[in-house]
GROMACS .gro file of N, CA and C in nm:
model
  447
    1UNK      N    1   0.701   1.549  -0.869
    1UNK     CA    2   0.768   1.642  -0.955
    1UNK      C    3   0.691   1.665  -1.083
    2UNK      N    4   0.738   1.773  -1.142
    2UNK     CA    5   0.672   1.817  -1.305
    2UNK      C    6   0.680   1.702  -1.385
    3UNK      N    7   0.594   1.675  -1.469
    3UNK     CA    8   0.594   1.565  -1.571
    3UNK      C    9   0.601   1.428  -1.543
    4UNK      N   10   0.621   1.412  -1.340
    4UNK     CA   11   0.584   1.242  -1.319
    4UNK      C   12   0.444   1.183  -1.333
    5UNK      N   13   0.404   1.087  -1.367
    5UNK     CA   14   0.293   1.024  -1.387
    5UNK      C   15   0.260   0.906  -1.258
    6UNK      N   16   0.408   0.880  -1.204
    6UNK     CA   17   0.341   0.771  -1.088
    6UNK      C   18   0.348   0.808  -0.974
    7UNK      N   19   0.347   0.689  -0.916
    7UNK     CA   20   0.339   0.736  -0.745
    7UNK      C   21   0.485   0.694  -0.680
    8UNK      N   22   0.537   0.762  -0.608
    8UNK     CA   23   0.643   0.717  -0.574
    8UNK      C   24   0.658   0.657  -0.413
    9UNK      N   25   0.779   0.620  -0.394
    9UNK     CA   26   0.786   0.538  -0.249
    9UNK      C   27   0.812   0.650  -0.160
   10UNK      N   28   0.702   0.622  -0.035
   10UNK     CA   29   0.763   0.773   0.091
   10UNK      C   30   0.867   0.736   0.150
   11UNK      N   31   0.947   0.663   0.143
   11UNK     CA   32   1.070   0.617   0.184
   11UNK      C   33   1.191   0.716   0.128
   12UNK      N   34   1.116   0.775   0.008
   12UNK     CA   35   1.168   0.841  -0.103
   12UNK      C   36   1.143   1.024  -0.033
   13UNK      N   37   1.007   0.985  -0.106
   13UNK     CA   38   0.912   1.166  -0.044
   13UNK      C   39   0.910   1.225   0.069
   14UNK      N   40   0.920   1.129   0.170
   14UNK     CA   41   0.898   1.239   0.271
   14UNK      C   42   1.038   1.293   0.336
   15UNK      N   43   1.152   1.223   0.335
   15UNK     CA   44   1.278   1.328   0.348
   15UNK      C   45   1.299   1.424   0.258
   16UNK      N   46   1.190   1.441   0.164
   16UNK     CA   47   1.217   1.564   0.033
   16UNK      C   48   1.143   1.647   0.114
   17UNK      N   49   1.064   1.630   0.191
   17UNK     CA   50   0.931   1.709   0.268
   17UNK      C   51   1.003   1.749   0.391
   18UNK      N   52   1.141   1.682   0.424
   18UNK     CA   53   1.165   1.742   0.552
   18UNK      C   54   1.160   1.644   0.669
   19UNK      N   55   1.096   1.527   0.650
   19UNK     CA   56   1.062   1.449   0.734
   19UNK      C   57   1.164   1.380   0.765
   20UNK      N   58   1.164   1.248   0.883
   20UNK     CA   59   1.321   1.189   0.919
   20UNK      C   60   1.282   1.072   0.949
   21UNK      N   61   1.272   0.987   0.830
   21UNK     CA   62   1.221   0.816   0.891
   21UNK      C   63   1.332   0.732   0.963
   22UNK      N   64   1.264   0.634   1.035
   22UNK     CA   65   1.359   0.560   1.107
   22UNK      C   66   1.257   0.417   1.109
   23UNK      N   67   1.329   0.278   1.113
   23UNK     CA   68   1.255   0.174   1.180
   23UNK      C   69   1.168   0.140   1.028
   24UNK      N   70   1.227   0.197   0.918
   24UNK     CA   71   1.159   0.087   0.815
   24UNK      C   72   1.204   0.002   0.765
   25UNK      N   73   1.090  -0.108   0.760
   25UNK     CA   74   1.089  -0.284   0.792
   25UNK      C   75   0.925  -0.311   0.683
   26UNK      N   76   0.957  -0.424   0.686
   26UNK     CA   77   0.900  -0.507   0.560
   26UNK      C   78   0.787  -0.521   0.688
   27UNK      N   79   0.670  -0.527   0.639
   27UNK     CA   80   0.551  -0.580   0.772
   27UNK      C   81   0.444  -0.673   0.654
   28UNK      N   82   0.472  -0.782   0.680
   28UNK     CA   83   0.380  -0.891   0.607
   28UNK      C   84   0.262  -0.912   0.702
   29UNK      N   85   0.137  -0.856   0.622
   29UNK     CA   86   0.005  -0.864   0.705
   29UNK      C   87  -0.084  -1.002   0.647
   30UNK      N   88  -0.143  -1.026   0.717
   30UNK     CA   89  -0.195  -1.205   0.680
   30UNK      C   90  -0.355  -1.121   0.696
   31UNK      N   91  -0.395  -1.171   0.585
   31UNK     CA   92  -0.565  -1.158   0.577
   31UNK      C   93  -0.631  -1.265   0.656
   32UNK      N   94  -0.788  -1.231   0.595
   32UNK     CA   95  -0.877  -1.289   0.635
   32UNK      C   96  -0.879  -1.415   0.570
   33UNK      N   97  -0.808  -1.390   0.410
   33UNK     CA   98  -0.802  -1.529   0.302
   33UNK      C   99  -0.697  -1.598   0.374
   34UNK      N  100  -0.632  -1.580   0.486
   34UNK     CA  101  -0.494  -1.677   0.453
   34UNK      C  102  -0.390  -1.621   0.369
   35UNK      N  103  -0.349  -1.505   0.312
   35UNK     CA  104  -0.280  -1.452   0.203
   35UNK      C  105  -0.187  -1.340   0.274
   36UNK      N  106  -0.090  -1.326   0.207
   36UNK     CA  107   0.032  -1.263   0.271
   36UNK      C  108   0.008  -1.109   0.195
   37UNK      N  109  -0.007  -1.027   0.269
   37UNK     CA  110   0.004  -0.888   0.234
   37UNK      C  111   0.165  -0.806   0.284
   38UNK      N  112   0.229  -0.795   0.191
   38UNK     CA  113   0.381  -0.728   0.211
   38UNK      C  114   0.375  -0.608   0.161
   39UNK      N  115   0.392  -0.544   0.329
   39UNK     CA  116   0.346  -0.398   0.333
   39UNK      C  117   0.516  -0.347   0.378
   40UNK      N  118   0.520  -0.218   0.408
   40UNK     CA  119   0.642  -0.137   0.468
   40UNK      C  120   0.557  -0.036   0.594
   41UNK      N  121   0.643  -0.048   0.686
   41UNK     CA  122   0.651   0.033   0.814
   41UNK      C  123   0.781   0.098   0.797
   42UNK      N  124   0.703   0.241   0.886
   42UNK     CA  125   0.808   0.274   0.950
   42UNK      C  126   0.778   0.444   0.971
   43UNK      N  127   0.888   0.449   1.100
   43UNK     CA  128   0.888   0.578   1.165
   43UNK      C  129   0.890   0.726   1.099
   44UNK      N  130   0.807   0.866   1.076
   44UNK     CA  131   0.834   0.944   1.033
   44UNK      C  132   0.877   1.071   1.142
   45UNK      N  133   0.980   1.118   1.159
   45UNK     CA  134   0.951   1.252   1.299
   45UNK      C  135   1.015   1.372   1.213
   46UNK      N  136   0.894   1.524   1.234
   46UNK     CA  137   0.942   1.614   1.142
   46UNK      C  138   0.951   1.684   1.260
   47UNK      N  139   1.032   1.780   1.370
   47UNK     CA  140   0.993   1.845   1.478
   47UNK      C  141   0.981   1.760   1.581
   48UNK      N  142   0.855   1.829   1.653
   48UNK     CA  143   0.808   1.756   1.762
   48UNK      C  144   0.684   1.645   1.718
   49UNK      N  145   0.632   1.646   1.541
   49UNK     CA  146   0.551   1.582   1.511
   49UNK      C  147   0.637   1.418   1.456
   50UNK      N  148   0.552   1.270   1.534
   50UNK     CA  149   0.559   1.164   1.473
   50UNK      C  150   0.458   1.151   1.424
   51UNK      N  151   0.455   1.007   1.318
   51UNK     CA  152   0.416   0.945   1.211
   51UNK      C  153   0.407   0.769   1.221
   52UNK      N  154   0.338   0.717   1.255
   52UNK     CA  155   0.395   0.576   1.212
   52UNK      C  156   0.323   0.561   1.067
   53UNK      N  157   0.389   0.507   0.935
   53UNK     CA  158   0.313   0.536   0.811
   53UNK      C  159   0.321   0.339   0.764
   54UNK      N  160   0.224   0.339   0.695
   54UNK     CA  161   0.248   0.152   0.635
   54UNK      C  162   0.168   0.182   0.513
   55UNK      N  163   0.268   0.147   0.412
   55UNK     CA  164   0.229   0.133   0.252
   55UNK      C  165   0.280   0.060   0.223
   56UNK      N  166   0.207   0.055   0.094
   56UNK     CA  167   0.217  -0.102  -0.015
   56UNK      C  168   0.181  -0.007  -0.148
   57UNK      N  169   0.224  -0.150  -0.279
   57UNK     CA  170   0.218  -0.084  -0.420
   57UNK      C  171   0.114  -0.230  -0.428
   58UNK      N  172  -0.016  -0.166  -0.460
   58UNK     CA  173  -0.136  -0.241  -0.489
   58UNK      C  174  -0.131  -0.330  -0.607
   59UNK      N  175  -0.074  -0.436  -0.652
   59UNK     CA  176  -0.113  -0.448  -0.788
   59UNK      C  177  -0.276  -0.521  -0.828
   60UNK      N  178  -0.315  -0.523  -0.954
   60UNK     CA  179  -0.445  -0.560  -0.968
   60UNK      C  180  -0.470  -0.716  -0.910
   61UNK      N  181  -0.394  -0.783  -0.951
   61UNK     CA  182  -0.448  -0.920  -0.934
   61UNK      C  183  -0.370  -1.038  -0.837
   62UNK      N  184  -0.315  -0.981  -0.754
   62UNK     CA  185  -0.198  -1.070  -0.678
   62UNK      C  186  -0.194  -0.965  -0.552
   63UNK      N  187  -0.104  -1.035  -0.445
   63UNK     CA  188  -0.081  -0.947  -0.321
   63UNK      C  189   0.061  -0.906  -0.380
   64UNK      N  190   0.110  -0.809  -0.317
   64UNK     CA  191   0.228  -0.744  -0.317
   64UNK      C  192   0.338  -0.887  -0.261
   65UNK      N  193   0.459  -0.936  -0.300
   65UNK     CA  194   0.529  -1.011  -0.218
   65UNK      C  195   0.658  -0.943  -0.171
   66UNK      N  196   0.746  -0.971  -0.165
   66UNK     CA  197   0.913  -0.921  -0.058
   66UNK      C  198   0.977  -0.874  -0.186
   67UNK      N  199   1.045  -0.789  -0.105
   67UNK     CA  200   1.147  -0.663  -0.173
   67UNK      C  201   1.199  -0.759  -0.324
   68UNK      N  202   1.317  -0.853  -0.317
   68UNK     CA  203   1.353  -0.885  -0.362
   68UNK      C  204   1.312  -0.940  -0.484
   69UNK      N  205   1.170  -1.014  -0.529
   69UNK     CA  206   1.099  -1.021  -0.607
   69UNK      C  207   0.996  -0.938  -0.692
   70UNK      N  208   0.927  -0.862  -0.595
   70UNK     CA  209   0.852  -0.752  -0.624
   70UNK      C  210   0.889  -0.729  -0.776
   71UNK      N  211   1.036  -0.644  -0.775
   71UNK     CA  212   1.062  -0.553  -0.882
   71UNK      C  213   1.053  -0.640  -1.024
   72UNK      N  214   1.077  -0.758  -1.007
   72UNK     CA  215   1.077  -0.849  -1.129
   72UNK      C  216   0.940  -0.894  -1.177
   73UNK      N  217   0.804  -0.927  -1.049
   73UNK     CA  218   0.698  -0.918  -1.108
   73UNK      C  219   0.668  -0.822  -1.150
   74UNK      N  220   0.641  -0.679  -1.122
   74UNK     CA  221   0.618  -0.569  -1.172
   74UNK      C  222   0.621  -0.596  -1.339
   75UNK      N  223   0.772  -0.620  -1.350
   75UNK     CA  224   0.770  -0.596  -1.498
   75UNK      C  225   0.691  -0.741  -1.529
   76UNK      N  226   0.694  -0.847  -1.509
   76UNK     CA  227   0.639  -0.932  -1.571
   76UNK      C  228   0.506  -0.876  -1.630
   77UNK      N  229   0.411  -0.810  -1.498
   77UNK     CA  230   0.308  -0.768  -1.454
   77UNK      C  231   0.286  -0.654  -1.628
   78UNK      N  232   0.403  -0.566  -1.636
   78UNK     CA  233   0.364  -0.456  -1.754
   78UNK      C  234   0.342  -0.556  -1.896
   79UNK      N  235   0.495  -0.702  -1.861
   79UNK     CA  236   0.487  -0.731  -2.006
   79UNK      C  237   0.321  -0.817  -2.046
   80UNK      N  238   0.287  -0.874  -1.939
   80UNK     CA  239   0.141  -0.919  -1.982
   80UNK      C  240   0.028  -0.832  -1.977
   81UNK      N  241   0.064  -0.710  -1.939
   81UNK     CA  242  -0.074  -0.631  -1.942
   81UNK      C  243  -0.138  -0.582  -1.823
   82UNK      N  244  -0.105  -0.653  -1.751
   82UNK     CA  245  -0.114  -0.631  -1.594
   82UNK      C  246  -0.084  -0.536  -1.508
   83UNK      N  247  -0.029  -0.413  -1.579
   83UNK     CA  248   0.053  -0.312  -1.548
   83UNK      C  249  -0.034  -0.228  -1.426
   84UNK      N  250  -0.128  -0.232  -1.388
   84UNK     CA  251  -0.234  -0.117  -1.334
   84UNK      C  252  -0.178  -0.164  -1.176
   85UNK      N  253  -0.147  -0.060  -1.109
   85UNK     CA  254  -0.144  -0.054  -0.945
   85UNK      C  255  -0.185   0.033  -0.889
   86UNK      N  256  -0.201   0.043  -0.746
   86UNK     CA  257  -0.235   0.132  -0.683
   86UNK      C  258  -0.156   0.127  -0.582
   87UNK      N  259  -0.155   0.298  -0.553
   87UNK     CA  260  -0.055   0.330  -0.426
   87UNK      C  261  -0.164   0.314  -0.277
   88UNK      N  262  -0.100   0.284  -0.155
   88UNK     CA  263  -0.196   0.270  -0.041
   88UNK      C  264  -0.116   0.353   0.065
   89UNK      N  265  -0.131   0.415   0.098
   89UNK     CA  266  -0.044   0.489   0.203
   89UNK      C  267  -0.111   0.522   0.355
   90UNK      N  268  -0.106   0.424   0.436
   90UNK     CA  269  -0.221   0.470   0.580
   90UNK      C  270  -0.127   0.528   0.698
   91UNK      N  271  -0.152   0.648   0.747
   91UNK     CA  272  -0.028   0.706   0.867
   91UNK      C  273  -0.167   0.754   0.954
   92UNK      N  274  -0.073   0.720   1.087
   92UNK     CA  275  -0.132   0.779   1.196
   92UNK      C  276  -0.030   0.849   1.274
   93UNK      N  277  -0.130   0.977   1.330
   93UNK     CA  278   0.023   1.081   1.439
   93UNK      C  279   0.039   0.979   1.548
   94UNK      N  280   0.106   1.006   1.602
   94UNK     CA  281   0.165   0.912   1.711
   94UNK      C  282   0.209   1.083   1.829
   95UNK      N  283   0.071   1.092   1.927
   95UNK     CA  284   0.078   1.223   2.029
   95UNK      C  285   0.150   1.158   2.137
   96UNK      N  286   0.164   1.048   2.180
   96UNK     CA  287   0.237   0.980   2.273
   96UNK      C  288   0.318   0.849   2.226
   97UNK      N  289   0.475   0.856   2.228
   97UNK     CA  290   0.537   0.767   2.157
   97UNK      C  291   0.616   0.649   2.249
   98UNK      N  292   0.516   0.607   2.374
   98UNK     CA  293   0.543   0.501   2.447
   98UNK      C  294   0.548   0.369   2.359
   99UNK      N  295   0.591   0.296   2.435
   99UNK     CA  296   0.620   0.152   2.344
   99UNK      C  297   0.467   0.097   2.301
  100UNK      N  298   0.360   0.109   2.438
  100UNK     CA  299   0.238   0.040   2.410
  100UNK      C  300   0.143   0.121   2.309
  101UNK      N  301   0.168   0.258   2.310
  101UNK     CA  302   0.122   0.330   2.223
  101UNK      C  303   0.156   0.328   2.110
  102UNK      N  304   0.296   0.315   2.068
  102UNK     CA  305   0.305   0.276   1.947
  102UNK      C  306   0.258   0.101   1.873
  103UNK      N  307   0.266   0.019   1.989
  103UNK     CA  308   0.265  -0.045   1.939
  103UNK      C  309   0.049  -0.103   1.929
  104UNK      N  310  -0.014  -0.065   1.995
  104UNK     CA  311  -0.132   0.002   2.015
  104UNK      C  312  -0.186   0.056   1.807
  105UNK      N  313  -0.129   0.210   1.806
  105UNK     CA  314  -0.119   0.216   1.677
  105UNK      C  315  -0.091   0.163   1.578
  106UNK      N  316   0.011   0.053   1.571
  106UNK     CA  317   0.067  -0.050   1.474
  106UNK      C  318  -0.059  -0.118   1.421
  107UNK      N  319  -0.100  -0.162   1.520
  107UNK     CA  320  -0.220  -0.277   1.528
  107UNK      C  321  -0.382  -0.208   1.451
  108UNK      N  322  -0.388  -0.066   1.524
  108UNK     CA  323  -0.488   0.030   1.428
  108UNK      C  324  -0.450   0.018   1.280
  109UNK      N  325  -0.319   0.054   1.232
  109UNK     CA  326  -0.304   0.058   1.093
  109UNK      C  327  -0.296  -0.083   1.036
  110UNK      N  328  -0.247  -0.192   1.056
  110UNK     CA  329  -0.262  -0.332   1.059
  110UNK      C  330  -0.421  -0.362   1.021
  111UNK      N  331  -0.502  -0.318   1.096
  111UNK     CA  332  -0.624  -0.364   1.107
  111UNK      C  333  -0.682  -0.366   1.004
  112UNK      N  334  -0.676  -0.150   0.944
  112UNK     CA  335  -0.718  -0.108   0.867
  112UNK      C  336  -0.683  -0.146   0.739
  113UNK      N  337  -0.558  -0.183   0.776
  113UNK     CA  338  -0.488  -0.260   0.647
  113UNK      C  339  -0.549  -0.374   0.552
  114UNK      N  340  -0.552  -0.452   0.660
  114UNK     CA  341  -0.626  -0.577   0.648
  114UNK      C  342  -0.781  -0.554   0.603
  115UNK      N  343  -0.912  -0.460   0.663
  115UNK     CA  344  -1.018  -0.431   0.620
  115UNK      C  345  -0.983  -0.404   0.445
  116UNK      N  346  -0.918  -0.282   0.442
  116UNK     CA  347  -0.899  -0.225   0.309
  116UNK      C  348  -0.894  -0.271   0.198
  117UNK      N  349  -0.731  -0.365   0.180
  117UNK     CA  350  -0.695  -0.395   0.121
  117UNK      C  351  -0.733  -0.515   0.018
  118UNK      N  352  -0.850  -0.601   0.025
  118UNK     CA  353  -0.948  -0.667  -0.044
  118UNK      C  354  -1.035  -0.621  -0.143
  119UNK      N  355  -1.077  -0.471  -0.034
  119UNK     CA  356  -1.169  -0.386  -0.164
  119UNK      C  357  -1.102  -0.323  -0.221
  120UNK      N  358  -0.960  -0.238  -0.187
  120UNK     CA  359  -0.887  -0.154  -0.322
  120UNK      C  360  -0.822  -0.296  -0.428
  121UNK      N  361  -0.781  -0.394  -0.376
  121UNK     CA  362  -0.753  -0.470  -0.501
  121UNK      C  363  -0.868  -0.527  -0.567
  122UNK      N  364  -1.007  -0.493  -0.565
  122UNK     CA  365  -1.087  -0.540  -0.617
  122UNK      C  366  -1.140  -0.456  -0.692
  123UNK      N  367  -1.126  -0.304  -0.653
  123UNK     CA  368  -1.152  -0.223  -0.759
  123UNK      C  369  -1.055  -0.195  -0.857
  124UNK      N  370  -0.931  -0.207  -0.820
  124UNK     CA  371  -0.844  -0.217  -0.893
  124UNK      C  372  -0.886  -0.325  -1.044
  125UNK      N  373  -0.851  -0.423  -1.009
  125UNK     CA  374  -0.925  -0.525  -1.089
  125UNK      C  375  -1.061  -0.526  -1.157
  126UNK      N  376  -1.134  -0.464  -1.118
  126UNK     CA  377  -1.237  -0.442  -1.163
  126UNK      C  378  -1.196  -0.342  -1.291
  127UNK      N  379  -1.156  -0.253  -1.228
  127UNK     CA  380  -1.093  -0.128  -1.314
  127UNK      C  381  -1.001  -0.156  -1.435
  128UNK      N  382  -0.902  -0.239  -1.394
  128UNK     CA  383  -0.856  -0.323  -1.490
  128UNK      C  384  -0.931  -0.396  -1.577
  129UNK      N  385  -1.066  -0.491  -1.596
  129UNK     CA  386  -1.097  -0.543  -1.670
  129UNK      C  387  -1.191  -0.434  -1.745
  130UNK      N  388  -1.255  -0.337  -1.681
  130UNK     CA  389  -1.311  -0.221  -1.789
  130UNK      C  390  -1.190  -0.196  -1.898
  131UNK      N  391  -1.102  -0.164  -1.835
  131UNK     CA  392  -1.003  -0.090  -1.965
  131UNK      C  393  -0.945  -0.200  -2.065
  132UNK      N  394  -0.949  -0.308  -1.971
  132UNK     CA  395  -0.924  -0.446  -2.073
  132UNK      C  396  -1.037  -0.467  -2.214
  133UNK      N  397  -1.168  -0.476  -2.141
  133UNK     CA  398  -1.278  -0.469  -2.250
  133UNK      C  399  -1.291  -0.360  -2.323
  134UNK      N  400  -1.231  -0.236  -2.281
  134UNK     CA  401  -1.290  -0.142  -2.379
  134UNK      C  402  -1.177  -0.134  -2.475
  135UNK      N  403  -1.080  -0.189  -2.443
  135UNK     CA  404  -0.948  -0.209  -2.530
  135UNK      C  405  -0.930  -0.326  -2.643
  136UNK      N  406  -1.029  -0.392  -2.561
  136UNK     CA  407  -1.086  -0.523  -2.716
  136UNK      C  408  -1.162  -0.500  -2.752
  137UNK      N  409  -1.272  -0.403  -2.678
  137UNK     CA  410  -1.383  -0.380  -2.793
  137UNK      C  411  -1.501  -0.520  -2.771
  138UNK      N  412  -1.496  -0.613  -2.644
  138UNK     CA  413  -1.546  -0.674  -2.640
  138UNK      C  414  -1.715  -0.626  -2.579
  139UNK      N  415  -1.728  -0.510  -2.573
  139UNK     CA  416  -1.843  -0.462  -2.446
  139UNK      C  417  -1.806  -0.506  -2.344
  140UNK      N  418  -1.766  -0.632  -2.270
  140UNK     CA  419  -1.798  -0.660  -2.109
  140UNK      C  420  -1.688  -0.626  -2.012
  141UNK      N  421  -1.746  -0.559  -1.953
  141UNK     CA  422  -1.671  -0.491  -1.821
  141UNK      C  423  -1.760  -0.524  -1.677
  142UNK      N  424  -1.656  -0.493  -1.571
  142UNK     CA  425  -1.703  -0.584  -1.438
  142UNK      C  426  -1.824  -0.419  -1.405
  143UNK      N  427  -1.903  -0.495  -1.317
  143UNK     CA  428  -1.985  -0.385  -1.233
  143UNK      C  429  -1.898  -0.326  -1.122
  144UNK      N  430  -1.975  -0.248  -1.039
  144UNK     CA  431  -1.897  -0.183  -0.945
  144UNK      C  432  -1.848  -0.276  -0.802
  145UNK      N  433  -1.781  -0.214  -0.758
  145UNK     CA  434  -1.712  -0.359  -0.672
  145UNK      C  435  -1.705  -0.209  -0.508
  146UNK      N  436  -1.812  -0.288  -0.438
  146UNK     CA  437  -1.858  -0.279  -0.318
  146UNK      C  438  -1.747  -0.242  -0.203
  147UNK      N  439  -1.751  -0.108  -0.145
  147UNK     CA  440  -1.680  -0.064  -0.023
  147UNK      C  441  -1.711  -0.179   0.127
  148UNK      N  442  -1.600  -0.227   0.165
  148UNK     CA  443  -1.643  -0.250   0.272
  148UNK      C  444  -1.705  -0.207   0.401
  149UNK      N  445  -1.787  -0.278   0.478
  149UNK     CA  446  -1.825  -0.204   0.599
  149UNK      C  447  -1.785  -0.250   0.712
   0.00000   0.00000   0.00000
């Protein structure tokens, strides 16, 4: 909308778009560290077009954790400074919506999830400590922080 500055939840947006979710669920993805990534699934059908979509609210320096907590780090997160996130939003169409196919796709966005999500919280963070240093005036800020392959 006019005059918003953030990103909002598609849980939210896409029935404004017309869309008709179903089947959203908390999906905790486990990295490569051992670390709990608490993401959201779930079904989008606009027509004859599906969606399976999985997002998360990136913050700089921590994984995302469960509904219930989330909202309280957040603010912790603004009152120390920590405020910087990023939105992640990965959807794939779903042309055949058999069980193995969907669940086939799950595992694609899962994957990608898991690749991703190391390097956007690292640029994040990175990004964060530029604006940190240029906000003290200290000069030092991080270098650039490497796409995965």
């Amino acid at each position: 909308g006019y005059g918003i500055t953030g990103a909002h939840d598609p849980s939210v947006c896409y029935p404004s778009q017309g869309w008709v979710i179903s089947d959203l669920d908390d999906y905790p993805l486990v990295l490569a560290s051992g670390e709990t990534l608490n993401a959201k699934l779930f079904r989008a059908h606009q027509g004859p077009l599906v969606e399976l979509v999985l997002y998360w609210f990136q913050p700089s320096r921590r994984w995302p954790t469960t509904e219930p907590l989330e909202p309280f780090l957040r603010v912790f997160d603004a009152v120390t400074g920590a405020k910087q996130y990023a939105f992640v939003r990965l959807s794939l169409p779903l042309l055949d919506t058999s069980a193995d196919t969907e669940k086939d796709a799950t595992e694609r966005l899962a994957d990608l999830a898991r690749d991703l999500a190391p390097w956007a919280r690292g640029v994040l963070a990175a990004e964060s400590d530029r604006l940190s240093a240029s906000s003290t005036g200290n000069g030092v800020a991080a270098g650039p922080v490497q796409r995965p392959r």
